[in-house]
Amino acid sequence: MLRYALRRVPSALAVLAIASVVVFGVLHLATGDPAVLAAGPDASARTVSAVRHQLGLDAPLPQQYLTWLGGVLTGDLGDSYVRGVPVATLIGNGLGNPLELTLGAVVLAVLLGGLAGLVLGVARGRLLRGATAAATALAFAIPPYVSGVLLVMVFAITHRILPAGGHVSVLADPEIGVQYLIMPALALALPAAAVLARFLSTSIRRVFGEDYIRIGTAKGLRRRRIVLCHALPNALPPVLTVLGIQIGQMLGGAIVVEAIFAWPGVGQLIIDSLKSSDYFVVQNLLLITVTVFVVLQTVTDLLHAAVDPRLRME
Amino acid sequence: MTTTAATETPPTATTAAVVRGGGWSRLLRRPVLSMGLALVVVLVLAGVLAPLLAPASPARQGPLALAHPSAAHPLGTDEYGRDLFSRVLYGLRQDVFATLIAVPVGALAGILIGLASGLARWLDTVIQRLFDVMLSFTALIAGVTVAMIIGSGATAVMVTIALVNVPLFGRLIRSSVVGERQRDYVVAATAIGSGRVRILVRHILPNGLDPLIVQFALSMSTAVFIEGGMSYVGLGIRPPAPSLGSLLQGSMNFLAQNPWYAIGPMAAVTLLVLGFQLVADGLTASLLRR
């Protein structure tokens, strides 16, 4: 296992290193000079060059890159020159909200996807399976921005049951907070749930073809026992990897869902900063989301290898 | 069996023969596939022929704002009195063109890069890491990155769709390269002196085509996702130009007055994505599961 980790982790680090160069390069390819923007609209050429010096933008590129990376590694993300506050404060203030949304969506995706996958994989009733298959196909085909608008239409406008948008922390006020959370989390969760359901049912059906299941049936085990004790534990590990990728996808999907439900999160911060050309903020947020994605993938790969020794070979 | 015969009828040719050997009619007998194809063809045609089908110009404003459906306006009107049916058709046109251009470009680039990984061991390692990096920028994060470099707009949407697809197709064709390399027909081709490039393009590519076709259909559906997502948050096609994403975004403020504003674009997006996915499902069933 250690040997597998020693091989897997460096390649993840390599990916992160290259990604950081790409993200840094983006800032310098981006149209518009950050120094001009930071100095303000009426600044003279001298002020601009002073600001450029102050922001360290006149240093050679490799040096700028290393300064930035060193700052990121020590937790100093620099200042937003549009908002005039440290980037770390901006992100730190809003970090709880996207975490809440992602966690809510993951819980819903696992519950709905797990249930649908189980039905598709083991249920015998034709009607039940057909209905679940249709629901899964539909959930897969509806993008979050369509299901989000649809949810608002039905539950916030036609029936005034839930708030159309906004955010109240679940931790501060669970009862109200959940009302704000449920629709955005559901919109984000549906496509992931559909993917999970598909992979789980395929995985279960593959396991059902294995000899040890046939032996279980032959020696007269109850079907429920076969499914829960033998088929599921062996069908789950590959699904775990898919879940990791889906959580990673949610980071991007959250940008749209946050916009629909006016949910104050990292996605909104990225879009706002992009529109106000606050490149330092975008640069850091891009690196953070990419890092989270790579870390998630590495962790799920390691977990998968921990429960399935065959993967450690190759 | 002679060497030439071995190179010309590779072991997996039977899979592809379903499509080639007059098998299209048999493929179409799959209800999922034919339903999906029908949906896709109708919607793509509606988009392409939008200038002929639309009852009004998508930009023409009228006195009736936020009207509900009527004979004159089948889907009602928006806040400027523009005909929503026409706007949905033109939005569909925008999406169809963006996806039909961007997905093939991304697929082609991915296939070429993926095939190149079969040329040398070191190149394979470099390309693998390149794909890893590209994959770590998920769809909308890639969209933000692209919009930051070239600015938001229809071009940014197409570049994003193409870029996101490069590693998907590249990985698929690379796994064919790795899987087929040991097969007898490749060894035979090497033995009669075929060059590496010739083997990759003439022998391995045709045999790895089936998963690529399925991926193509799936990629078309995710491309619609990406356009809508980027346009919704203002990185993609921007009003007044209609796209399915920007129409939905515009409808958000008027859901209470005119829910029909949202229903048209919602139905168009869902049916288009569903169509592509049904095609992908049907193709998976006939090409891959055997």
Coordinates of C-alpha atoms in Angstrom, one line a residue:
Chain A
M1 CA 0.0 0.0 0.0
L2 CA 2.8 2.4 0.9
R3 CA 4.5 1.6 -2.4
Y4 CA 1.3 2.4 -4.2
A5 CA 1.0 5.7 -2.3
L6 CA 4.6 6.6 -3.1
R7 CA 3.8 6.2 -6.8
R8 CA 0.5 7.9 -6.8
V9 CA 1.2 11.0 -4.7
P10 CA 4.2 12.3 -6.7
S11 CA 2.2 12.2 -9.9
A12 CA -0.6 14.2 -8.2
L13 CA 2.0 16.7 -7.0
A14 CA 3.4 17.0 -10.6
V15 CA -0.1 17.7 -11.9
L16 CA -0.6 20.4 -9.3
A17 CA 2.8 22.0 -10.1
I18 CA 2.0 22.1 -13.8
A19 CA -1.5 23.4 -13.0
S20 CA -0.1 26.2 -10.9
V21 CA 2.1 27.3 -13.8
V22 CA -0.9 27.2 -16.1
V23 CA -3.0 29.3 -13.7
F24 CA -0.1 31.7 -13.2
G25 CA 0.3 31.9 -17.0
V26 CA -3.4 32.7 -17.4
L27 CA -2.9 35.9 -15.3
H28 CA -0.2 37.1 -17.6
L29 CA -2.0 36.1 -20.8
A30 CA -5.2 37.8 -19.6
T31 CA -6.1 41.0 -21.3
G32 CA -5.7 44.1 -19.2
D33 CA -2.8 45.2 -17.1
P34 CA -3.5 44.5 -13.4
A35 CA -1.3 47.5 -12.4
V36 CA -3.5 49.9 -14.5
L37 CA -6.6 48.5 -13.0
A38 CA -5.2 48.6 -9.5
A39 CA -4.0 52.2 -9.9
G40 CA -7.5 53.4 -10.9
P41 CA -9.0 55.0 -14.0
D42 CA -7.3 58.5 -13.7
A43 CA -3.8 57.4 -12.6
S44 CA -0.8 59.0 -14.3
A45 CA 1.8 56.8 -15.9
R46 CA 4.0 57.4 -12.9
T47 CA 1.5 56.2 -10.4
V48 CA 0.9 53.1 -12.6
S49 CA 4.5 52.2 -12.6
A50 CA 4.7 52.8 -8.8
V51 CA 1.7 50.5 -8.3
R52 CA 3.3 48.0 -10.6
H53 CA 6.4 48.1 -8.5
Q54 CA 4.4 47.9 -5.3
L55 CA 2.5 44.8 -6.5
G56 CA 5.8 43.2 -7.6
L57 CA 4.6 43.1 -11.3
D58 CA 7.9 44.5 -12.6
A59 CA 9.9 41.6 -11.3
P60 CA 10.9 38.8 -13.8
L61 CA 8.2 36.3 -14.3
P62 CA 9.9 33.3 -12.7
Q63 CA 10.5 35.4 -9.6
Q64 CA 6.8 36.6 -9.5
Y65 CA 5.7 33.0 -9.9
L66 CA 7.9 31.8 -7.0
T67 CA 6.7 34.7 -4.8
W68 CA 3.1 33.8 -5.5
L69 CA 3.6 30.1 -4.9
G70 CA 5.6 30.7 -1.7
G71 CA 2.7 32.9 -0.5
V72 CA 0.1 30.3 -1.4
L73 CA 2.1 27.6 0.5
T74 CA 2.4 29.8 3.6
G75 CA -1.2 30.9 3.5
D76 CA -0.5 34.4 2.3
L77 CA -2.7 34.8 -0.8
G78 CA -2.0 38.5 -1.4
D79 CA -4.5 41.4 -1.5
S80 CA -7.5 41.9 -3.8
Y81 CA -6.7 45.2 -5.4
V82 CA -10.3 45.8 -6.3
R83 CA -11.7 45.2 -2.9
G84 CA -8.6 46.2 -0.9
V85 CA -8.8 43.2 1.4
P86 CA -6.6 40.2 1.7
V87 CA -7.7 37.4 -0.6
A88 CA -7.4 34.9 2.3
T89 CA -10.0 36.9 4.2
L90 CA -12.4 37.0 1.2
I91 CA -12.1 33.2 0.7
G92 CA -12.1 32.4 4.4
N93 CA -15.3 34.4 5.0
G94 CA -17.2 32.5 2.3
L95 CA -15.6 29.1 2.8
G96 CA -18.4 27.7 5.1
N97 CA -21.1 28.4 2.5
P98 CA -19.8 26.3 -0.4
L99 CA -18.8 23.6 2.0
E100 CA -22.4 23.5 3.3
L101 CA -23.8 23.4 -0.3
T102 CA -21.3 20.7 -1.4
L103 CA -21.9 18.6 1.7
G104 CA -25.7 18.9 1.3
A105 CA -25.4 17.9 -2.4
V106 CA -23.1 14.9 -1.6
V107 CA -25.5 13.6 1.0
L108 CA -28.5 13.9 -1.4
A109 CA -26.5 12.4 -4.3
V110 CA -25.4 9.4 -2.2
L111 CA -28.9 8.8 -0.8
L112 CA -30.8 9.2 -4.1
G113 CA -28.1 7.7 -6.3
G114 CA -27.5 4.8 -3.9
L115 CA -31.2 4.0 -3.7
A116 CA -31.8 4.2 -7.5
G117 CA -28.6 2.2 -8.2
L118 CA -29.8 -0.5 -5.8
V119 CA -33.2 -0.7 -7.4
L120 CA -31.7 -0.8 -10.9
G121 CA -29.2 -3.4 -9.8
V122 CA -31.2 -5.9 -7.8
A123 CA -35.0 -5.1 -7.9
R124 CA -37.1 -7.6 -9.7
G125 CA -40.3 -5.6 -10.3
R126 CA -40.4 -4.5 -13.9
L127 CA -42.4 -1.4 -13.3
L128 CA -40.2 -0.2 -10.4
R129 CA -37.1 -0.7 -12.5
G130 CA -38.5 0.9 -15.5
A131 CA -39.7 4.0 -13.5
T132 CA -36.3 4.2 -11.8
A133 CA -34.4 3.9 -15.1
A134 CA -36.6 6.7 -16.6
A135 CA -36.1 8.9 -13.6
T136 CA -32.3 8.3 -13.7
A137 CA -32.1 9.1 -17.5
L138 CA -34.1 12.3 -16.9
A139 CA -32.0 13.4 -13.9
F140 CA -28.9 12.8 -16.1
A141 CA -30.3 14.9 -18.9
I142 CA -31.4 17.9 -16.9
P143 CA -28.6 20.4 -16.3
P144 CA -28.5 22.1 -12.9
Y145 CA -29.5 25.4 -14.4
V146 CA -32.7 23.8 -15.7
S147 CA -33.6 21.8 -12.6
G148 CA -32.7 24.9 -10.5
V149 CA -35.1 27.2 -12.4
L150 CA -37.8 24.4 -12.4
L151 CA -37.5 24.0 -8.6
V152 CA -37.8 27.8 -8.1
M153 CA -40.9 27.8 -10.3
V154 CA -42.6 25.0 -8.5
F155 CA -41.6 25.5 -4.8
A156 CA -41.0 29.2 -4.5
I157 CA -43.4 30.8 -7.0
T158 CA -46.4 28.5 -7.7
H159 CA -46.4 27.0 -4.2
R160 CA -44.7 29.4 -1.7
I161 CA -43.1 26.6 0.3
L162 CA -39.4 27.4 0.0
P163 CA -37.4 30.6 -0.4
A164 CA -36.3 31.3 -4.0
G165 CA -32.8 32.2 -3.1
G166 CA -30.4 33.5 -0.4
H167 CA -28.6 31.8 2.4
V168 CA -29.0 31.2 6.1
S169 CA -26.2 29.2 7.8
V170 CA -27.5 25.7 8.7
L171 CA -25.2 25.8 11.7
A172 CA -26.6 29.1 13.0
D173 CA -30.3 28.2 12.5
P174 CA -30.8 24.6 11.3
E175 CA -34.6 24.8 10.7
I176 CA -34.4 27.9 8.5
G177 CA -31.0 27.0 7.0
V178 CA -32.2 23.7 5.6
Q179 CA -35.0 25.5 3.8
Y180 CA -32.5 27.6 2.0
L181 CA -30.1 24.7 1.4
I182 CA -32.5 22.0 0.0
M183 CA -33.2 23.4 -3.5
P184 CA -29.6 24.4 -4.5
A185 CA -28.3 21.1 -3.0
L186 CA -30.9 19.1 -5.0
A187 CA -30.1 20.9 -8.2
L188 CA -26.4 20.2 -7.8
A189 CA -27.0 16.6 -6.6
L190 CA -29.3 15.3 -9.4
P191 CA -26.8 14.7 -12.2
A192 CA -24.3 13.3 -9.7
A193 CA -27.0 11.0 -8.3
A194 CA -27.8 9.8 -11.8
V195 CA -24.2 9.0 -12.5
L196 CA -23.8 7.2 -9.2
A197 CA -27.0 5.2 -9.8
R198 CA -25.7 4.0 -13.2
F199 CA -22.3 3.0 -12.0
L200 CA -23.7 1.3 -8.9
S201 CA -26.2 -0.8 -10.9
T202 CA -23.5 -1.8 -13.5
S203 CA -21.1 -2.7 -10.7
I204 CA -23.7 -4.7 -8.8
R205 CA -24.7 -6.6 -11.9
R206 CA -21.1 -7.4 -12.7
V207 CA -20.6 -8.7 -9.1
F208 CA -23.7 -10.9 -9.5
G209 CA -21.9 -12.8 -12.3
E210 CA -19.1 -13.8 -9.9
D211 CA -18.7 -17.3 -8.6
Y212 CA -19.0 -16.5 -4.9
I213 CA -22.5 -15.1 -5.4
R214 CA -23.5 -18.3 -7.2
I215 CA -22.1 -20.3 -4.4
G216 CA -24.0 -18.2 -1.9
T217 CA -27.2 -18.8 -3.8
A218 CA -26.4 -22.5 -4.2
K219 CA -25.9 -23.0 -0.5
G220 CA -29.3 -21.4 0.1
L221 CA -28.5 -17.9 1.5
R222 CA -31.3 -15.4 1.6
R223 CA -31.3 -13.0 -1.3
R224 CA -31.2 -10.0 1.0
R225 CA -28.1 -11.4 2.8
I226 CA -26.4 -12.0 -0.6
V227 CA -27.1 -8.5 -1.7
L228 CA -26.1 -6.7 1.6
C229 CA -23.2 -8.9 2.8
H230 CA -21.6 -10.1 -0.5
A231 CA -22.7 -8.1 -3.5
L232 CA -22.7 -4.6 -2.1
P233 CA -19.3 -4.6 -0.4
N234 CA -17.6 -5.8 -3.6
A235 CA -19.6 -3.5 -5.8
L236 CA -19.0 -0.3 -3.8
P237 CA -15.2 0.4 -4.3
P238 CA -15.3 1.4 -8.0
V239 CA -18.4 3.6 -7.2
L240 CA -16.3 5.3 -4.6
T241 CA -13.9 6.5 -7.3
V242 CA -16.8 7.8 -9.3
L243 CA -18.1 9.7 -6.2
G244 CA -14.8 11.4 -5.9
I245 CA -14.9 12.6 -9.5
Q246 CA -18.5 13.7 -9.0
I247 CA -17.7 15.8 -5.9
G248 CA -14.9 17.4 -7.9
Q249 CA -17.4 18.2 -10.7
M250 CA -19.7 19.8 -8.2
L251 CA -17.1 22.5 -7.5
G252 CA -17.6 23.7 -11.0
G253 CA -21.3 23.1 -11.1
A254 CA -21.7 25.1 -7.9
I255 CA -20.8 28.3 -9.9
V256 CA -24.1 28.0 -11.8
V257 CA -26.2 26.8 -8.9
E258 CA -24.9 29.6 -6.7
A259 CA -25.9 32.1 -9.4
I260 CA -29.4 30.7 -9.6
F261 CA -30.1 30.7 -5.9
A262 CA -28.1 33.8 -5.0
W263 CA -26.0 31.6 -2.8
P264 CA -22.9 33.5 -1.5
G265 CA -20.1 31.1 -2.2
V266 CA -16.7 30.6 -4.0
G267 CA -18.4 30.4 -7.4
Q268 CA -20.0 33.8 -7.0
L269 CA -16.7 35.2 -5.8
I270 CA -14.9 33.8 -8.9
I271 CA -17.5 35.3 -11.3
D272 CA -17.6 38.7 -9.6
S273 CA -13.8 38.9 -9.5
L274 CA -13.6 37.9 -13.1
K275 CA -16.1 40.6 -14.1
S276 CA -14.2 43.2 -12.1
S277 CA -10.9 42.0 -13.5
D278 CA -9.7 41.2 -9.9
Y279 CA -7.2 38.7 -11.4
F280 CA -5.3 37.9 -8.2
V281 CA -8.5 36.6 -6.6
V282 CA -9.4 34.5 -9.7
Q283 CA -5.9 33.2 -9.9
N284 CA -5.9 32.0 -6.3
L285 CA -9.5 30.6 -6.5
L286 CA -8.7 28.7 -9.7
L287 CA -5.6 27.1 -8.0
I288 CA -7.7 26.2 -4.9
T289 CA -10.5 24.5 -6.9
V290 CA -8.0 22.6 -9.0
T291 CA -6.1 21.5 -5.9
V292 CA -9.3 20.4 -4.2
F293 CA -10.1 18.3 -7.3
V294 CA -6.7 16.7 -7.5
V295 CA -6.6 16.0 -3.8
L296 CA -10.1 14.4 -3.9
Q297 CA -9.1 12.2 -6.8
T298 CA -5.9 11.1 -5.1
V299 CA -7.6 10.3 -1.8
T300 CA -10.4 8.3 -3.5
D301 CA -7.7 6.4 -5.6
L302 CA -5.8 5.6 -2.4
L303 CA -9.0 4.5 -0.6
H304 CA -9.9 2.4 -3.6
A305 CA -6.5 0.8 -3.5
A306 CA -6.7 0.3 0.2
V307 CA -9.8 -1.9 -0.1
D308 CA -8.9 -3.5 -3.4
P309 CA -5.3 -4.9 -3.3
R310 CA -5.5 -5.8 -7.0
L311 CA -5.2 -2.1 -7.9
R312 CA -1.9 -1.8 -6.1
M313 CA -0.2 -4.3 -8.5
E314 CA 0.3 -3.0 -12.0
Chain B
M1 CA -4.4 -17.1 -43.0
T2 CA -1.9 -14.9 -44.9
T3 CA -0.3 -11.8 -43.3
T4 CA -2.3 -9.4 -45.5
A5 CA -5.6 -11.0 -44.5
A6 CA -4.6 -10.7 -40.9
T7 CA -4.0 -7.0 -41.2
E8 CA -7.1 -6.4 -43.2
T9 CA -9.5 -8.4 -41.0
P10 CA -8.5 -7.7 -37.4
P11 CA -10.1 -9.7 -34.6
T12 CA -12.4 -7.0 -33.4
A13 CA -13.7 -6.1 -36.9
T14 CA -16.9 -7.9 -36.1
T15 CA -17.9 -5.2 -33.7
A16 CA -17.5 -2.5 -36.3
A17 CA -19.2 -4.7 -38.9
V18 CA -22.5 -4.1 -37.2
V19 CA -22.3 -0.5 -38.4
R20 CA -20.6 -0.9 -41.7
G21 CA -22.0 -4.1 -43.2
G22 CA -25.4 -2.6 -44.0
G23 CA -26.1 -2.7 -40.2
W24 CA -27.6 0.7 -39.9
S25 CA -31.1 -0.6 -40.4
R26 CA -30.5 -3.1 -37.6
L27 CA -29.1 -0.4 -35.4
L28 CA -32.1 1.8 -36.0
R29 CA -34.4 -1.0 -34.8
R30 CA -33.2 -0.2 -31.3
P31 CA -36.0 2.0 -29.9
V32 CA -33.7 4.0 -27.7
L33 CA -31.3 4.8 -30.5
S34 CA -34.0 5.7 -33.0
M35 CA -35.9 7.8 -30.5
G36 CA -32.7 9.7 -29.6
L37 CA -31.7 10.2 -33.2
A38 CA -35.2 11.5 -34.0
L39 CA -35.0 14.0 -31.2
V40 CA -31.5 15.1 -32.2
V41 CA -32.4 15.4 -35.9
V42 CA -35.6 17.4 -35.2
L43 CA -33.9 19.8 -32.8
V44 CA -30.7 20.3 -34.9
L45 CA -32.9 21.0 -38.0
A46 CA -35.0 23.4 -36.0
G47 CA -31.8 25.2 -35.0
V48 CA -30.2 25.2 -38.4
L49 CA -33.4 26.3 -40.1
A50 CA -34.3 28.9 -37.5
P51 CA -34.2 31.8 -39.9
L52 CA -36.9 30.0 -42.0
L53 CA -39.0 28.7 -39.2
A54 CA -39.0 31.6 -36.8
P55 CA -42.2 33.7 -37.2
A56 CA -40.4 36.9 -36.2
S57 CA -36.9 38.3 -35.9
P58 CA -35.5 37.3 -32.4
A59 CA -34.5 40.9 -31.8
R60 CA -37.8 42.6 -32.9
Q61 CA -39.5 44.2 -29.9
G62 CA -43.3 44.5 -29.6
P63 CA -45.9 46.2 -27.6
L64 CA -46.9 43.0 -25.7
A65 CA -44.4 42.4 -22.9
L66 CA -44.4 39.1 -20.9
A67 CA -47.5 37.8 -22.8
H68 CA -48.6 34.2 -22.3
P69 CA -48.8 31.9 -25.3
S70 CA -51.2 32.8 -28.0
A71 CA -51.6 32.1 -31.7
A72 CA -49.3 34.9 -32.6
H73 CA -46.7 34.0 -30.0
P74 CA -46.7 30.2 -29.4
L75 CA -44.4 30.5 -26.4
G76 CA -45.4 34.0 -25.3
T77 CA -43.2 37.1 -25.2
D78 CA -40.3 38.3 -23.0
E79 CA -39.9 41.6 -21.1
Y80 CA -39.3 43.6 -24.4
G81 CA -42.2 42.0 -26.2
R82 CA -39.9 39.8 -28.3
D83 CA -41.3 36.5 -29.6
L84 CA -40.0 33.7 -27.3
F85 CA -40.6 31.0 -29.9
S86 CA -38.3 32.7 -32.3
R87 CA -35.7 33.4 -29.6
V88 CA -35.7 29.7 -28.5
L89 CA -35.2 28.7 -32.1
Y90 CA -32.3 31.1 -32.5
G91 CA -30.9 30.0 -29.1
L92 CA -31.1 26.4 -30.3
R93 CA -29.3 27.5 -33.4
Q94 CA -26.5 29.1 -31.3
D95 CA -26.1 25.9 -29.2
V96 CA -26.3 23.5 -32.1
F97 CA -23.6 25.5 -34.1
A98 CA -21.3 25.9 -31.0
T99 CA -21.5 22.2 -30.1
L100 CA -21.3 20.9 -33.7
I101 CA -18.1 22.9 -34.3
A102 CA -16.4 22.6 -30.9
V103 CA -16.9 18.9 -30.1
P104 CA -15.4 17.7 -33.4
V105 CA -12.4 20.0 -33.0
G106 CA -11.8 18.9 -29.4
A107 CA -12.3 15.2 -30.4
L108 CA -9.9 15.5 -33.4
A109 CA -7.2 17.2 -31.3
G110 CA -7.7 14.6 -28.5
I111 CA -7.5 11.7 -31.0
L112 CA -4.3 13.0 -32.6
I113 CA -2.6 13.7 -29.3
G114 CA -3.8 10.3 -27.9
L115 CA -2.4 8.5 -31.0
A116 CA 0.9 10.4 -30.6
S117 CA 1.3 8.8 -27.2
G118 CA 1.9 5.5 -29.1
L119 CA 5.0 6.9 -30.8
A120 CA 7.4 6.9 -27.9
R121 CA 7.5 6.0 -24.2
W122 CA 8.6 9.5 -23.0
L123 CA 5.9 11.1 -25.2
D124 CA 3.3 8.9 -23.6
T125 CA 4.4 10.0 -20.1
V126 CA 4.3 13.7 -21.1
I127 CA 0.9 13.3 -22.7
Q128 CA -0.6 11.4 -19.8
R129 CA 0.4 14.3 -17.4
L130 CA -1.0 16.8 -19.9
F131 CA -4.3 15.0 -19.8
D132 CA -4.2 14.8 -16.0
V133 CA -3.7 18.6 -15.8
M134 CA -6.5 19.3 -18.3
L135 CA -8.9 17.0 -16.5
S136 CA -8.2 18.8 -13.2
F137 CA -9.9 21.9 -14.7
T138 CA -13.5 20.7 -14.6
A139 CA -15.9 22.1 -17.2
L140 CA -16.9 25.4 -15.7
I141 CA -13.5 26.0 -14.0
A142 CA -12.0 25.6 -17.5
G143 CA -14.7 28.0 -18.7
V144 CA -13.6 30.6 -16.2
T145 CA -9.9 30.1 -17.2
V146 CA -10.7 30.5 -20.9
A147 CA -12.9 33.5 -20.3
M148 CA -10.1 35.1 -18.3
I149 CA -7.7 34.7 -21.2
I150 CA -9.8 35.6 -24.3
G151 CA -12.8 37.3 -22.6
S152 CA -16.3 36.0 -22.3
G153 CA -18.5 35.3 -25.4
A154 CA -19.4 32.6 -27.9
T155 CA -15.8 32.0 -28.7
A156 CA -14.9 31.3 -25.1
V157 CA -17.8 28.7 -24.9
M158 CA -16.5 26.9 -28.0
V159 CA -12.9 26.9 -26.9
T160 CA -13.9 25.6 -23.5
I161 CA -16.0 22.8 -25.0
A162 CA -13.2 21.8 -27.3
L163 CA -10.5 21.9 -24.5
V164 CA -12.7 19.9 -22.1
N165 CA -13.1 17.2 -24.7
V166 CA -9.4 16.8 -25.7
P167 CA -8.4 14.6 -22.7
L168 CA -11.6 12.6 -22.9
F169 CA -11.0 11.4 -26.4
G170 CA -7.3 11.3 -25.9
R171 CA -7.6 8.9 -23.0
L172 CA -9.9 6.6 -24.9
I173 CA -7.7 6.3 -28.0
R174 CA -4.6 5.9 -25.8
S175 CA -6.2 2.9 -24.0
S176 CA -6.9 1.4 -27.5
V177 CA -3.3 2.0 -28.4
V178 CA -2.1 0.2 -25.3
G179 CA -4.6 -2.6 -25.6
E180 CA -4.2 -3.3 -29.3
R181 CA -0.4 -3.0 -29.4
Q182 CA 0.1 -6.7 -28.4
R183 CA -2.6 -8.0 -30.8
D184 CA -1.5 -10.3 -33.6
Y185 CA -2.5 -8.0 -36.4
V186 CA -0.4 -5.2 -35.1
V187 CA 2.6 -7.5 -34.6
A188 CA 2.0 -8.8 -38.2
A189 CA 1.8 -5.3 -39.6
T190 CA 5.1 -4.5 -37.8
A191 CA 6.6 -7.6 -39.2
I192 CA 5.8 -6.7 -42.8
G193 CA 7.5 -3.4 -42.2
S194 CA 4.6 -0.9 -41.6
G195 CA 5.7 2.3 -40.0
R196 CA 4.5 3.3 -36.5
V197 CA 2.4 6.1 -37.8
R198 CA 0.8 3.9 -40.4
I199 CA 0.0 1.2 -37.8
L200 CA -1.5 3.8 -35.5
V201 CA -3.7 5.5 -38.1
R202 CA -4.6 2.6 -40.4
H203 CA -4.9 -0.3 -37.9
I204 CA -5.3 0.9 -34.3
L205 CA -7.6 3.9 -34.9
P206 CA -10.3 2.0 -36.9
N207 CA -10.4 -0.6 -34.1
G208 CA -10.7 1.9 -31.3
L209 CA -13.5 3.8 -33.1
D210 CA -16.5 2.4 -31.3
P211 CA -15.9 3.9 -27.9
L212 CA -15.0 7.2 -29.6
I213 CA -18.4 7.2 -31.3
V214 CA -20.2 6.7 -28.0
Q215 CA -18.1 9.4 -26.4
F216 CA -18.9 11.8 -29.2
A217 CA -22.6 11.5 -28.5
L218 CA -22.0 12.0 -24.7
S219 CA -19.8 15.0 -25.4
M220 CA -22.5 16.6 -27.5
S221 CA -24.8 16.5 -24.4
T222 CA -22.2 17.8 -22.0
A223 CA -21.4 20.6 -24.5
V224 CA -25.0 21.8 -24.2
F225 CA -24.5 21.7 -20.4
I226 CA -21.4 23.8 -20.7
E227 CA -22.9 26.4 -23.0
G228 CA -25.9 26.8 -20.7
G229 CA -23.8 27.0 -17.6
M230 CA -21.3 29.6 -19.0
S231 CA -24.0 31.7 -20.6
Y232 CA -26.1 31.6 -17.4
V233 CA -23.3 33.1 -15.3
G234 CA -22.4 35.6 -17.9
L235 CA -19.2 34.0 -19.3
G236 CA -20.8 32.8 -22.5
I237 CA -23.2 34.2 -25.0
R238 CA -24.6 37.4 -23.7
P239 CA -27.9 39.1 -24.2
P240 CA -29.4 40.4 -26.4
A241 CA -28.1 37.5 -28.5
P242 CA -30.2 34.5 -27.6
S243 CA -28.8 31.2 -26.4
L244 CA -30.5 28.5 -24.3
G245 CA -28.5 29.4 -21.3
S246 CA -28.9 33.2 -21.6
L247 CA -32.7 32.9 -22.2
L248 CA -33.1 30.9 -19.0
Q249 CA -31.0 33.4 -17.2
G250 CA -33.2 36.2 -18.5
S251 CA -36.4 34.3 -17.5
M252 CA -35.3 34.1 -13.8
N253 CA -36.6 37.6 -12.9
F254 CA -40.0 37.1 -14.6
L255 CA -40.9 33.6 -13.4
A256 CA -43.9 34.9 -11.4
Q257 CA -45.3 37.1 -14.3
N258 CA -44.7 34.7 -17.2
P259 CA -43.5 31.1 -16.4
W260 CA -43.7 30.4 -20.1
Y261 CA -40.5 32.5 -20.5
A262 CA -38.6 29.7 -18.8
I263 CA -40.5 26.7 -20.1
G264 CA -39.5 27.0 -23.8
P265 CA -35.7 27.1 -23.2
M266 CA -36.0 24.5 -20.5
A267 CA -37.8 22.1 -22.8
A268 CA -35.3 22.8 -25.6
V269 CA -32.2 22.1 -23.4
T270 CA -33.7 19.0 -21.8
L271 CA -34.9 17.4 -25.1
L272 CA -31.6 18.2 -26.8
V273 CA -29.5 16.7 -24.0
L274 CA -31.8 13.8 -23.7
G275 CA -31.6 13.1 -27.4
F276 CA -27.8 13.0 -27.4
Q277 CA -27.8 10.8 -24.3
L278 CA -30.3 8.3 -25.8
V279 CA -28.1 8.1 -28.9
A280 CA -25.1 7.4 -26.6
D281 CA -27.0 4.8 -24.7
G282 CA -28.3 3.1 -27.8
L283 CA -24.8 3.1 -29.3
T284 CA -23.3 1.8 -26.1
A285 CA -25.7 -1.1 -26.2
S286 CA -25.1 -2.0 -29.8
L287 CA -21.3 -1.2 -30.1
L288 CA -19.7 -1.8 -26.8
R289 CA -21.7 -4.4 -24.8
R290 CA -21.1 -7.6 -26.7

